[in-house]
Short mmCIF file of C-alpha atoms and ligand atoms in Angstrom, two decimals:
data_model
loop_
_atom_site.label_atom_id
_atom_site.label_comp_id
_atom_site.label_asym_id
_atom_site.label_seq_id
_atom_site.Cartn_x
_atom_site.Cartn_y
_atom_site.Cartn_z
CA MET E 14 -80.67 53.26 -73.61
CA LYS E 15 -79.91 56.18 -71.29
CA PHE E 16 -83.06 56.35 -69.16
CA THR E 17 -82.16 59.95 -68.15
CA LYS E 18 -83.67 60.95 -71.51
CA VAL E 19 -87.11 59.54 -70.49
CA HIS E 20 -89.58 62.35 -69.66
CA VAL E 21 -92.65 61.90 -67.39
CA SER E 22 -95.56 64.18 -68.35
CA ASP E 23 -97.05 66.66 -65.82
CA GLU E 24 -100.35 64.79 -66.06
CA VAL E 25 -98.74 61.47 -65.00
CA ARG E 26 -96.72 63.22 -62.28
CA LEU E 27 -100.00 64.55 -60.85
CA GLU E 28 -101.75 61.15 -61.12
CA LEU E 29 -98.78 59.56 -59.34
CA ARG E 30 -99.69 61.49 -56.16
CA LYS E 31 -103.23 60.11 -55.92
CA GLN E 32 -104.65 57.06 -54.07
CA SER E 33 -106.54 56.31 -57.32
CA PHE E 34 -103.30 55.56 -59.21
CA ASP E 35 -103.80 52.33 -61.20
CA ASN E 36 -100.63 50.21 -61.27
CA TRP E 37 -102.22 47.66 -63.65
CA GLN E 38 -101.83 50.17 -66.55
CA TRP E 39 -98.03 50.23 -66.23
CA ASP E 40 -95.23 47.71 -66.83
CA ASP E 41 -92.19 47.20 -64.60
CA PRO E 42 -89.70 49.41 -66.57
CA GLU E 43 -92.22 52.27 -66.49
CA MET E 44 -92.71 51.80 -62.73
CA LEU E 45 -88.94 52.11 -62.25
CA ILE E 46 -89.06 55.50 -64.05
CA LEU E 47 -92.01 56.55 -61.84
CA LEU E 48 -90.13 55.58 -58.65
CA ARG E 49 -87.20 57.72 -59.83
CA GLN E 50 -89.65 60.58 -60.53
CA MET E 51 -90.85 60.41 -56.89
CA TYR E 52 -87.32 61.18 -55.64
CA ILE E 53 -87.05 64.04 -58.17
CA ASP E 54 -90.44 65.60 -57.35
CA LEU E 55 -89.76 65.43 -53.59
CA ASN E 56 -86.53 67.38 -54.23
CA LEU E 57 -84.58 64.57 -52.59
CA ILE E 58 -82.02 64.49 -55.46
CA SER E 59 -80.97 68.12 -54.98
CA LYS E 60 -81.37 68.34 -51.19
CA LEU E 61 -79.42 65.11 -50.47
CA ASN E 62 -77.04 65.43 -53.45
CA ILE E 63 -78.04 62.04 -54.89
CA ASP E 64 -76.48 61.02 -58.23
CA ILE E 65 -79.45 60.45 -60.61
CA ASN E 66 -77.60 57.69 -62.49
CA VAL E 67 -76.72 55.86 -59.26
CA LEU E 68 -80.39 56.22 -58.24
CA HIS E 69 -81.45 54.57 -61.51
CA GLU E 70 -78.95 51.71 -61.15
CA TRP E 71 -79.99 51.24 -57.51
CA LEU E 72 -83.69 51.06 -58.46
CA TYR E 73 -82.89 48.43 -61.11
CA GLU E 74 -80.90 46.34 -58.56
CA VAL E 75 -83.80 46.61 -56.07
CA TYR E 76 -86.13 45.45 -58.88
CA ARG E 77 -83.86 42.43 -59.53
CA ASN E 78 -84.02 41.48 -55.84
CA TYR E 79 -87.81 41.15 -55.74
CA ASN E 80 -89.06 37.66 -56.57
CA VAL E 81 -91.71 36.46 -59.03
CA VAL E 82 -94.34 35.51 -56.42
CA PRO E 83 -98.11 36.23 -56.62
CA PHE E 84 -98.31 39.13 -54.14
CA HIS E 85 -94.97 40.16 -52.54
CA ASN E 86 -93.35 41.08 -55.88
CA PHE E 87 -91.97 44.31 -57.40
CA LYS E 88 -95.48 45.61 -58.18
CA HIS E 89 -96.35 45.40 -54.45
CA CYS E 90 -93.13 47.32 -53.67
CA PHE E 91 -94.24 49.96 -56.18
CA MET E 92 -97.75 50.18 -54.69
CA VAL E 93 -96.45 50.67 -51.14
CA ALA E 94 -93.99 53.32 -52.37
CA GLN E 95 -96.73 55.05 -54.39
CA MET E 96 -99.12 55.08 -51.39
CA MET E 97 -96.31 56.46 -49.19
CA TYR E 98 -95.62 59.10 -51.89
CA GLY E 99 -99.35 60.00 -52.03
CA LEU E 100 -99.55 60.27 -48.22
CA THR E 101 -96.46 62.53 -48.25
CA TRP E 102 -98.36 65.07 -50.39
CA LEU E 103 -101.79 64.46 -48.83
CA ILE E 104 -100.67 65.27 -45.26
CA ASP E 105 -97.92 67.67 -46.41
CA LEU E 106 -95.16 65.70 -44.65
CA PRO E 107 -92.33 67.94 -45.96
CA SER E 108 -93.71 70.67 -43.65
CA LYS E 109 -93.64 68.28 -40.65
CA LEU E 110 -90.63 65.99 -41.17
CA ASP E 111 -87.10 66.82 -42.37
CA THR E 112 -85.67 65.80 -45.78
CA LEU E 113 -83.84 62.78 -44.38
CA GLU E 114 -87.04 61.47 -42.76
CA ILE E 115 -88.97 61.88 -46.05
CA PHE E 116 -86.13 60.05 -47.85
CA THR E 117 -86.17 57.28 -45.20
CA LEU E 118 -89.94 56.75 -45.57
CA LEU E 119 -89.86 56.45 -49.37
CA THR E 120 -86.70 54.32 -49.44
CA SER E 121 -88.05 52.01 -46.68
CA ALA E 122 -91.31 51.56 -48.62
CA ILE E 123 -89.36 50.58 -51.76
CA CYS E 124 -87.11 48.12 -49.85
CA HIS E 125 -89.57 46.79 -47.26
CA ASP E 126 -90.25 43.35 -48.85
CA LEU E 127 -86.94 42.76 -50.70
CA ASP E 128 -86.38 39.10 -51.67
CA HIS E 129 -89.71 38.00 -50.14
CA PRO E 130 -90.04 34.21 -50.81
CA GLY E 131 -93.87 34.22 -50.84
CA TYR E 132 -94.09 32.25 -47.57
CA ASN E 133 -94.70 34.23 -44.34
CA ASN E 134 -92.95 34.21 -40.94
CA ALA E 135 -95.20 31.44 -39.56
CA TYR E 136 -94.01 29.18 -42.39
CA GLN E 137 -90.34 30.20 -41.91
CA ILE E 138 -90.57 29.33 -38.20
CA ASN E 139 -92.64 26.13 -38.50
CA ALA E 140 -90.55 24.79 -41.40
CA LYS E 141 -87.31 25.71 -39.56
CA THR E 142 -85.96 27.47 -42.68
CA GLU E 143 -82.51 29.01 -43.06
CA LEU E 144 -84.02 32.48 -42.43
CA ALA E 145 -85.74 31.40 -39.19
CA LEU E 146 -82.46 29.85 -38.04
CA ARG E 147 -80.41 32.95 -38.93
CA TYR E 148 -82.80 35.36 -37.18
CA ASN E 149 -83.79 33.12 -34.23
CA ASP E 150 -87.49 33.24 -35.23
CA ILE E 151 -87.53 37.03 -34.63
CA SER E 152 -89.29 38.64 -37.65
CA PRO E 153 -87.14 36.51 -39.98
CA LEU E 154 -88.58 38.00 -43.20
CA GLU E 155 -88.45 41.67 -42.14
CA ASN E 156 -84.90 41.25 -40.83
CA HIS E 157 -83.96 39.69 -44.17
CA HIS E 158 -85.65 42.43 -46.28
CA CYS E 159 -83.70 45.08 -44.35
CA ALA E 160 -80.38 43.21 -44.54
CA VAL E 161 -80.76 42.79 -48.33
CA ALA E 162 -81.50 46.53 -48.64
CA PHE E 163 -78.28 47.50 -46.87
CA ASP E 164 -76.30 44.83 -48.69
CA ILE E 165 -77.24 46.51 -51.99
CA LEU E 166 -76.32 49.99 -50.66
CA LYS E 167 -72.84 48.72 -49.72
CA LYS E 168 -71.85 48.64 -53.41
CA ASP E 169 -70.61 52.05 -54.62
CA LYS E 170 -72.46 51.77 -57.96
CA TRP E 171 -75.77 51.38 -56.08
CA ASN E 172 -75.06 53.55 -53.04
CA ILE E 173 -77.52 56.45 -53.26
CA THR E 174 -76.42 57.48 -49.74
CA LYS E 175 -72.75 57.89 -50.83
CA ASP E 176 -72.69 61.64 -50.07
CA PHE E 177 -74.41 61.35 -46.68
CA THR E 178 -72.46 62.48 -43.62
CA ARG E 179 -71.77 59.80 -41.02
CA ASP E 180 -74.57 61.25 -38.87
CA GLN E 181 -77.05 61.38 -41.80
CA PHE E 182 -76.33 57.74 -42.70
CA LYS E 183 -76.71 56.67 -39.05
CA ARG E 184 -80.10 58.41 -38.77
CA PHE E 185 -81.21 56.96 -42.13
CA ARG E 186 -80.09 53.44 -41.11
CA ASP E 187 -81.85 53.62 -37.70
CA GLY E 188 -85.02 54.90 -39.40
CA MET E 189 -85.08 52.31 -42.19
CA ILE E 190 -84.43 49.41 -39.77
CA ARG E 191 -87.31 50.59 -37.53
CA CYS E 192 -89.67 51.13 -40.50
CA ILE E 193 -89.02 47.80 -42.22
CA LEU E 194 -89.19 45.81 -38.94
CA ALA E 195 -92.48 47.60 -38.17
CA THR E 196 -94.12 45.91 -41.20
CA ASP E 197 -94.24 42.57 -39.31
CA MET E 198 -97.98 42.26 -38.58
CA ALA E 199 -97.16 40.41 -35.36
CA LYS E 200 -96.13 43.87 -34.06
CA HIS E 201 -99.38 45.50 -35.25
CA ASN E 202 -101.15 46.02 -31.91
CA GLU E 203 -97.97 47.03 -30.06
CA ILE E 204 -97.17 49.77 -32.63
CA LEU E 205 -100.79 50.97 -32.91
CA ASN E 206 -101.12 51.20 -29.12
CA SER E 207 -97.91 53.21 -28.73
CA PHE E 208 -99.20 55.58 -31.43
CA LYS E 209 -102.60 55.92 -29.68
CA THR E 210 -100.79 56.82 -26.46
CA ILE E 211 -98.89 59.76 -27.98
CA ILE E 212 -101.65 61.20 -30.22
CA PRO E 213 -103.21 63.42 -27.51
CA HIS E 214 -99.92 65.24 -27.02
CA PHE E 215 -98.19 64.56 -30.35
CA ASP E 216 -95.08 66.72 -30.78
CA PHE E 217 -93.44 66.96 -34.25
CA ASN E 218 -90.23 68.07 -32.55
CA ASP E 219 -90.09 64.88 -30.45
CA LYS E 220 -87.76 62.34 -32.14
CA GLU E 221 -89.55 59.36 -30.55
CA HIS E 222 -92.99 60.65 -31.60
CA LYS E 223 -91.77 61.10 -35.20
CA SER E 224 -90.23 57.60 -35.15
CA VAL E 225 -93.54 55.98 -34.09
CA LEU E 226 -95.35 58.06 -36.76
CA MET E 227 -92.93 56.81 -39.45
CA MET E 228 -93.61 53.19 -38.42
CA ILE E 229 -97.37 53.84 -38.57
CA LEU E 230 -97.07 55.48 -42.02
CA ILE E 231 -95.22 52.54 -43.60
CA LYS E 232 -97.75 50.17 -42.01
CA VAL E 233 -100.62 52.18 -43.51
CA ALA E 234 -98.93 52.17 -46.93
CA ASP E 235 -98.16 48.43 -46.70
CA ILE E 236 -101.71 47.14 -46.11
CA SER E 237 -103.71 49.89 -47.85
CA ASN E 238 -104.81 48.13 -51.06
CA GLU E 239 -108.48 48.45 -50.03
CA ALA E 240 -108.13 52.26 -49.94
CA ARG E 241 -107.84 52.14 -53.74
CA PRO E 242 -110.62 51.91 -56.35
CA ILE E 243 -112.19 48.43 -56.39
CA ALA E 244 -110.89 47.83 -59.94
CA VAL E 245 -107.34 48.35 -58.63
CA ALA E 246 -107.77 46.65 -55.22
CA GLU E 247 -109.68 43.49 -56.13
CA PRO E 248 -106.93 41.99 -58.36
CA TRP E 249 -104.53 42.55 -55.45
CA LEU E 250 -106.77 40.44 -53.20
CA GLU E 251 -106.69 37.68 -55.84
CA CYS E 252 -102.88 37.85 -55.83
CA LEU E 253 -102.75 37.77 -52.01
CA LEU E 254 -105.06 34.76 -51.70
CA GLN E 255 -103.09 32.96 -54.46
CA GLU E 256 -99.90 33.44 -52.41
CA PHE E 257 -101.67 32.37 -49.19
CA PHE E 258 -103.14 29.27 -50.88
CA ASN E 259 -99.72 28.31 -52.31
CA GLN E 260 -98.40 28.46 -48.75
CA SER E 261 -101.24 26.47 -47.16
CA ASP E 262 -100.99 23.84 -49.93
CA LEU E 263 -97.28 23.46 -49.13
CA GLU E 264 -97.96 23.37 -45.37
CA LYS E 265 -100.51 20.58 -45.88
CA LEU E 266 -97.96 18.66 -47.98
CA GLU E 267 -95.28 19.11 -45.31
CA GLY E 268 -97.62 18.36 -42.39
CA LEU E 269 -97.16 21.86 -40.95
CA PRO E 270 -99.83 23.96 -39.15
CA VAL E 271 -102.19 25.81 -41.56
CA ALA E 272 -103.61 29.27 -40.65
CA PRO E 273 -107.42 29.38 -41.26
CA PHE E 274 -107.19 32.68 -43.24
CA MET E 275 -104.84 30.93 -45.69
CA ASP E 276 -106.77 27.71 -46.19
CA ARG E 277 -108.46 27.56 -49.63
CA GLU E 278 -111.11 25.24 -48.10
CA LYS E 279 -112.09 27.86 -45.50
CA VAL E 280 -111.41 31.31 -46.97
CA SER E 281 -113.79 33.37 -49.10
CA LYS E 282 -112.71 36.72 -50.51
CA SER E 283 -115.60 38.54 -48.84
CA SER E 284 -115.35 36.92 -45.40
CA SER E 285 -111.59 37.43 -45.10
CA GLN E 286 -111.78 41.05 -46.25
CA ILE E 287 -114.77 41.98 -44.03
CA GLY E 288 -112.83 40.84 -40.95
CA PHE E 289 -109.58 42.44 -42.09
CA ILE E 290 -111.23 45.80 -42.90
CA LYS E 291 -113.35 45.87 -39.70
CA PHE E 292 -110.70 44.71 -37.21
CA VAL E 293 -107.39 45.78 -38.78
CA LEU E 294 -107.71 48.43 -41.50
CA LEU E 295 -110.43 50.79 -40.18
CA PRO E 296 -109.11 50.90 -36.56
CA LEU E 297 -105.63 51.73 -37.91
CA PHE E 298 -106.77 54.34 -40.47
CA GLU E 299 -109.28 56.02 -38.12
CA THR E 300 -106.54 56.38 -35.48
CA VAL E 301 -104.18 58.02 -38.01
CA GLY E 302 -107.14 60.15 -39.16
CA LYS E 303 -107.26 61.68 -35.65
CA LEU E 304 -103.84 63.25 -36.30
CA PHE E 305 -104.40 63.87 -40.05
CA PRO E 306 -108.08 64.59 -40.87
CA GLN E 307 -107.08 64.73 -44.59
CA LEU E 308 -107.15 60.90 -44.53
CA GLU E 309 -110.94 60.87 -44.10
CA GLY E 310 -111.93 61.63 -47.71
CA ALA E 311 -108.90 60.19 -49.52
CA ILE E 312 -108.33 56.92 -47.65
CA ILE E 313 -111.00 56.11 -45.03
CA GLU E 314 -114.10 56.71 -47.19
CA PRO E 315 -112.81 54.32 -49.93
CA VAL E 316 -112.19 51.64 -47.26
CA ARG E 317 -115.75 52.02 -45.96
CA ASP E 318 -116.94 51.63 -49.58
CA ALA E 319 -114.84 48.46 -49.86
CA LEU E 320 -116.43 47.13 -46.62
CA ALA E 321 -119.89 47.77 -48.09
CA TYR E 322 -118.83 46.06 -51.35
CA TYR E 323 -117.60 42.88 -49.59
CA THR E 324 -120.56 42.87 -47.16
CA GLU E 325 -122.93 42.93 -50.16
CA MET E 326 -120.86 40.20 -51.85
CA GLN E 327 -121.11 38.10 -48.66
CA ARG E 328 -124.90 38.64 -48.44
CA ALA E 329 -125.39 37.61 -52.09
CA LEU E 330 -123.21 34.50 -51.49
CA GLU E 331 -125.25 33.50 -48.42
CA GLU E 332 -128.55 34.13 -50.22
CA GLU E 333 -127.42 31.92 -53.11
CA LYS E 334 -126.28 29.22 -50.65
CA ALA E 335 -129.66 29.39 -48.85
CA LYS E 336 -131.47 28.92 -52.19
CA LYS E 337 -129.32 25.88 -53.06
CA ASP E 338 -129.88 24.31 -49.60
CA SER E 339 -133.66 24.87 -49.70
C1 LIG H 16 -102.52 40.64 -37.30
O1 LIG H 16 -101.93 39.92 -38.34
C2 LIG H 16 -102.67 39.75 -39.50
C3 LIG H 16 -103.97 40.25 -39.62
C4 LIG H 16 -104.68 40.03 -40.82
C5 LIG H 16 -104.07 39.35 -41.88
N1 LIG H 16 -104.70 39.15 -43.12
C6 LIG H 16 -106.06 39.00 -43.25
O2 LIG H 16 -106.82 39.09 -42.35
C7 LIG H 16 -106.61 38.73 -44.65
C8 LIG H 16 -106.00 37.54 -45.30
N2 LIG H 16 -106.66 39.81 -45.53
C9 LIG H 16 -105.78 40.73 -45.94
N3 LIG H 16 -104.45 40.74 -45.64
C10 LIG H 16 -103.75 41.79 -46.23
C11 LIG H 16 -104.32 42.77 -47.04
C12 LIG H 16 -103.28 43.65 -47.44
N4 LIG H 16 -102.15 43.20 -46.89
N5 LIG H 16 -102.42 42.07 -46.18
C13 LIG H 16 -101.42 41.29 -45.58
C14 LIG H 16 -100.58 40.59 -46.40
C15 LIG H 16 -99.58 39.81 -45.85
C16 LIG H 16 -99.43 39.72 -44.48
C17 LIG H 16 -100.30 40.43 -43.64
C18 LIG H 16 -101.30 41.21 -44.21
C19 LIG H 16 -102.24 42.02 -43.29
C20 LIG H 16 -105.71 42.71 -47.31
O3 LIG H 16 -106.32 43.53 -48.02
N6 LIG H 16 -106.39 41.65 -46.74
C21 LIG H 16 -102.77 38.88 -41.75
C22 LIG H 16 -102.06 39.08 -40.57
#
């Protein structure tokens, strides 16, 4: 079936720009069409002379290279791309960044977890896997995701950058490598601190400033599930903990170190989320909110609501525990 015939309604195109977008209503083929629509509605097809059929084939090949794991699957790729797409409209990025930078952000979001095995860098390193060996323990997963992305683009039938000039491709490649490598949470504080340093004198004409901003934006999109309505976010937490518990079960079997926040004997949904929201999410989002006040209502408020939700859940759990113990 020629997918070029598929039409996306104006109502769905509008919904696609919002943080309230509910991925659970859509199946994978529909999400592929919606990803293609993002490139169309950002005028990337016309401005970068992208072949719409190559774009569709490329999206399908990207889809085939995501694995069936509880959290880091194609739906997560879609959610990060959709959050990036929503941020692009919310903070009016096309008026601040050039077309190639907008293209790099969306394409990096789509590719950022390609071929994720469902076991994180700590596992790769401790278990001495092939990936850890190949990348010398340096962000093995993120290096792999990026290498897979460029491996796919090497094939003419999937190369959406075919018409790029040498300089355009070089800038795109530098940007995508920096964005995907920035999603390694081990780099979280380093990237956030460099962003904090430049905020007081942020200059949208400064290449380095824009590069740090692009890394911050993909980081925000990557870990932003709690900025969505509870009904959309809570199932994602279930998926994440399922993936973490699979890993810690395997680590216990293999006699490898187990991270506390992955151990099914120690983790509760509320306790892990309260810490994550308080010490990771809110500090990151409030810092970005200093440069883009639009984030306050659309992203930061919902995260504060999520913190209240999990704090209440934690209180109810403790009250119930106290009753049982008494
Ligand atoms: C600084 O490195 C860190 C910091 C925190 C965490 N994760 C957590 O604290 C816990 C498990 N919660 C959590 N972790 C999350 C979420 C979204 N993405 N995400 C995640 C997933 C995989 C790897 C790292 C993170 C942060 C989320 O909503 N909650 C993982 C790594």
